C-alpha cells in the first residue's frame, strides 16, 4: 500500500511538470509566430522602400535586431521542447514503476496470506482501533467450533475476548508474562474447559496494529507434568536412599503420634527388629522396652516428645554410648526425631576440656599477661597473671568489654592496634602507661589474629610483657653510645687538625719515606711480638693444665672409693671444660691474628677418620650413645692436622648436644669433592640460627644448658679453619630431630697406592704393646714429669724422666737406658727446645727411636719441622686417650718394622 501511494504521488508531480512545460511551449510558439509576422512585414518594407525612403538604413538595423531576437526565442523554444521530451520520458518511466510496485504489492500480500495460512497456530490481525483486519482459516475454524461469531472489519479484539471467556477453565491458574526486549510481547497461558491448554501471544506493530497468535500447548503441558511426576519420584527415591545411608537415626511422626517413616539406623539404635514395626504404629508404644526407652525416664520421654517447641538432649545408654536426641516440629503437624551417636565427640570434648585445663595450668605459670578477645571486643580467656595485674577475678573479666576492663583512656590508646589485628595483621608494639597510679611502665604487647576456616578473623590473642628494665638499659646504652660518639668526633676533629698541621709541616718526601719505613718496621716488630706473646701465653696457660690432666688420668687408673671416684669424675669434667675454653680462646686469637697457615698435602682420609672414630667411640659410650662410622679410601688434598681439628670440633658438638640416639661420621663421594658428614640425633638448630651458630660466643639453647661451660667458639673456629683451607662448610638441621654438618674437601692428585708405601694405617692397640715399655720423658716441668710417670706407670710402662740437657750428656747412662720411645716437650729452659735434646739422643742412640713431641705451639712452621723429622706431634693439653693411642701405635709400628 505504501509503495502504490508513493508511485501515485510521483506520477502526479510529473504530470504537473509536463502541463507547466506545455503551457510554456504554447506561449513561446505564440510569441514566435508574432515575431515572424513582424519580421515579414519589416522585410517587405525594406524591399519596397530601400531606395525611396530616407530611413532605409535605420530600418535595416531594426530588421537585424529583430532577427537576433527571433533567433534567441527560437533557441529557447528548442530548449523547452527538449525539456518537454525528457519530462514525457520520466512520466512514462514513473508509470512503469508504479505498475511494477503494484504487482510486487499484490505478490507480497499473497505471500503473507499464504504464510499465515501455512502456520500451525491461529492468527488474527487487528488494526489500531482493535477491529479485526485478517484471520487465518485455523483461527476461523477454532471460533466457529466454539460458536463465536466474528466479521472482518467490525468485530473487535475485546468482543472476541469476552466471547471466549465462557470456554475458559477458571479453576486452572492462568499465567501471564510480558517481554520487554526487543519488542514488548505478552504471553498468556490458560486452560479451556475441554482440557486444552492455549498460549495467547500479543504483539503491537509499528503502525499500532495488534497481532494475536493462539498456540495449542496441550502436549507440552502434559510432557511437563510427566517430567514433574518423574522428578518427584526420583526425589522421593533419593530422599529414601539418603535416609537409609545417614549415620543418624531418623523417625517421622505425624500429628496423631503415629510413625510415618524411619531408617535402618533408627532401628539399630532403638533395638527394634524390622518385622516388628509398621507404618501407623504409635510412636510412644513402639519405643517402650527399647534401648532408647531405657535411656529416658518414664516422665522425661513424653515431655520431650509432646512439648510444643524443638527439643535437644544427650542421653547415655547402658552400653556406654552417648546419643544426641533432637526433635524438630513440622508446620503441618507432627515432628521429626533424629538420634545421633556422639560418643566419640563426647570423648573428644572431654579430652578437649582436659587439654584446656593443661593449657590453663601452663599459661597460669607464665609471667606474661595472656588473654583472648573475641570479635565483639570481649575477653574469653585470661591467665592468672592477667588477673593479678588488674586486681580482678576471672569472672569480672570474662565476657566483659575491653573498654570496661582496661578503661577508656587505655582502650583508646590500643584501638588502632586492635583494628589492625581484627583486619588480620599480627601486631607487635610497645606502650608506656601507669598502673594503679605508680611509676610509668613499658609493656611489649603482641596481638595475633585468630582465623576461622574461611580465613575470617574471629578474635585475637594478646601477649603482654613488662620490658621496662630492658628499655631503661637500652636507653642507658644509647646515652653511653652518644657520649662515646661525641668523644670520637672530638678526637677525630683533633686528629684532623693534627693531620693538617702535619701536612703543612712536611716539606720533603724523603722524611716521609723514612717515617713510613720506620712505621712498617715497628708494625713487623709488633706482629712478631704478638706471635711470641700468643705462643708464650698458650704455653704458659696450657702447661699447668697439661700436668693437671695427667694427674687426673693417673688417678683414674687407680682403684678409688665411690665418693673419691665421683670427685675425680667432677674434677676431670671441669678440667676438660677449662681445657676446651682455653684451647678455643687460643685458637680464635691465632686465627684472628692470621698466625695459622695450612700445609696442604695429599693423604688418605681413612687414617684420619679411623683415629677419630677410635677417639670418639669411648666418649659416646660414656653418654650411652651409639657411634656409627663409615670410612673411605679416597685421597684428598688438605691439611690433615687442621682437618682433624675441624672434625673433632664437629664431633664434640654432636656429643655435647645429643642426649639420646646416635652419632654418624660418614663420607660421600661427590663429583668435585669428598663430603665428610657428621650427623646426630640431638636437639637440632632452628632455621633462623643456622648462620648465627658460626659467630663467636654464640651457643644454641645456652640458657637451658647451663651445665655446658662452652663459650660458643667451636663452630666459629670450624668456619675460620675451613676458610683458611678454602673448604666449604654446610649445615642442615631440623629442630628437635638432629643436625648434619658437612665439609667438602678437594680430591688429591695422588692415588692410594702411591701413599700406601709411606703410610701405615694406625690401629688402636691399647695395652697390647705398653707392658714393660721403656719410655724416656724430656720435660723441664717437674709436675709434668711426675704426672706423666704416674700415668704411664699405671699403664704398665717403665718410665724415666729428665728435666735438662745436662742430664742427657751422660752417654753411657743413656745407652744403658736404651729407651724404646721418647716423649719430649718442645719448650725447655734457657731458650732450649726439644729438638736440641733429641739431637743428643739421636747422636747417642741413633734415629730408630720413635719420638712424640708435645707442645702448646700451634704454628705451621713447628708442625712442618716435626713432620720432616718423622716425629709424632701432640698439642697441649694432652688428652691421655690420644697419648695412649699414639704410644701404642708407635710401639706396634716399631715392632712390625
mmCIF file of C-alpha atoms in Angstrom, residues 28 36 38 143 170 284 299 314 330 350 382 384 426 441 645 730 739 774 802 827 847 886 892:
data_model
loop_
_atom_site.group_PDB
_atom_site.id
_atom_site.type_symbol
_atom_site.label_atom_id
_atom_site.label_comp_id
_atom_site.label_asym_id
_atom_site.label_seq_id
_atom_site.Cartn_x
_atom_site.Cartn_y
_atom_site.Cartn_z
ATOM 1 C CA UNK A 28 6.697 30.555 -26.859
ATOM 2 C CA UNK A 36 7.686 36.007 -37.616
ATOM 3 C CA UNK A 38 6.707 41.347 -37.643
ATOM 4 C CA UNK A 143 -14.019 -19.700 16.749
ATOM 5 C CA UNK A 170 -11.286 -20.601 35.689
ATOM 6 C CA UNK A 284 5.489 -43.917 72.210
ATOM 7 C CA UNK A 299 8.149 -38.862 82.600
ATOM 8 C CA UNK A 314 22.023 -36.024 75.340
ATOM 9 C CA UNK A 330 6.674 -29.812 61.333
ATOM 10 C CA UNK A 350 36.214 -34.430 77.473
ATOM 11 C CA UNK A 382 42.808 -14.646 80.668
ATOM 12 C CA UNK A 384 46.335 -15.771 86.382
ATOM 13 C CA UNK A 426 49.958 -9.592 63.569
ATOM 14 C CA UNK A 441 55.975 1.124 82.946
ATOM 15 C CA UNK A 645 90.660 -30.079 64.353
ATOM 16 C CA UNK A 730 77.306 -26.617 55.048
ATOM 17 C CA UNK A 739 71.671 -31.854 62.604
ATOM 18 C CA UNK A 774 110.875 -48.434 78.279
ATOM 19 C CA UNK A 802 114.912 -35.804 82.763
ATOM 20 C CA UNK A 827 109.720 -25.652 75.200
ATOM 21 C CA UNK A 847 117.419 -42.350 64.672
ATOM 22 C CA UNK A 886 99.877 -42.645 69.841
ATOM 23 C CA UNK A 892 103.491 -51.530 67.316
#
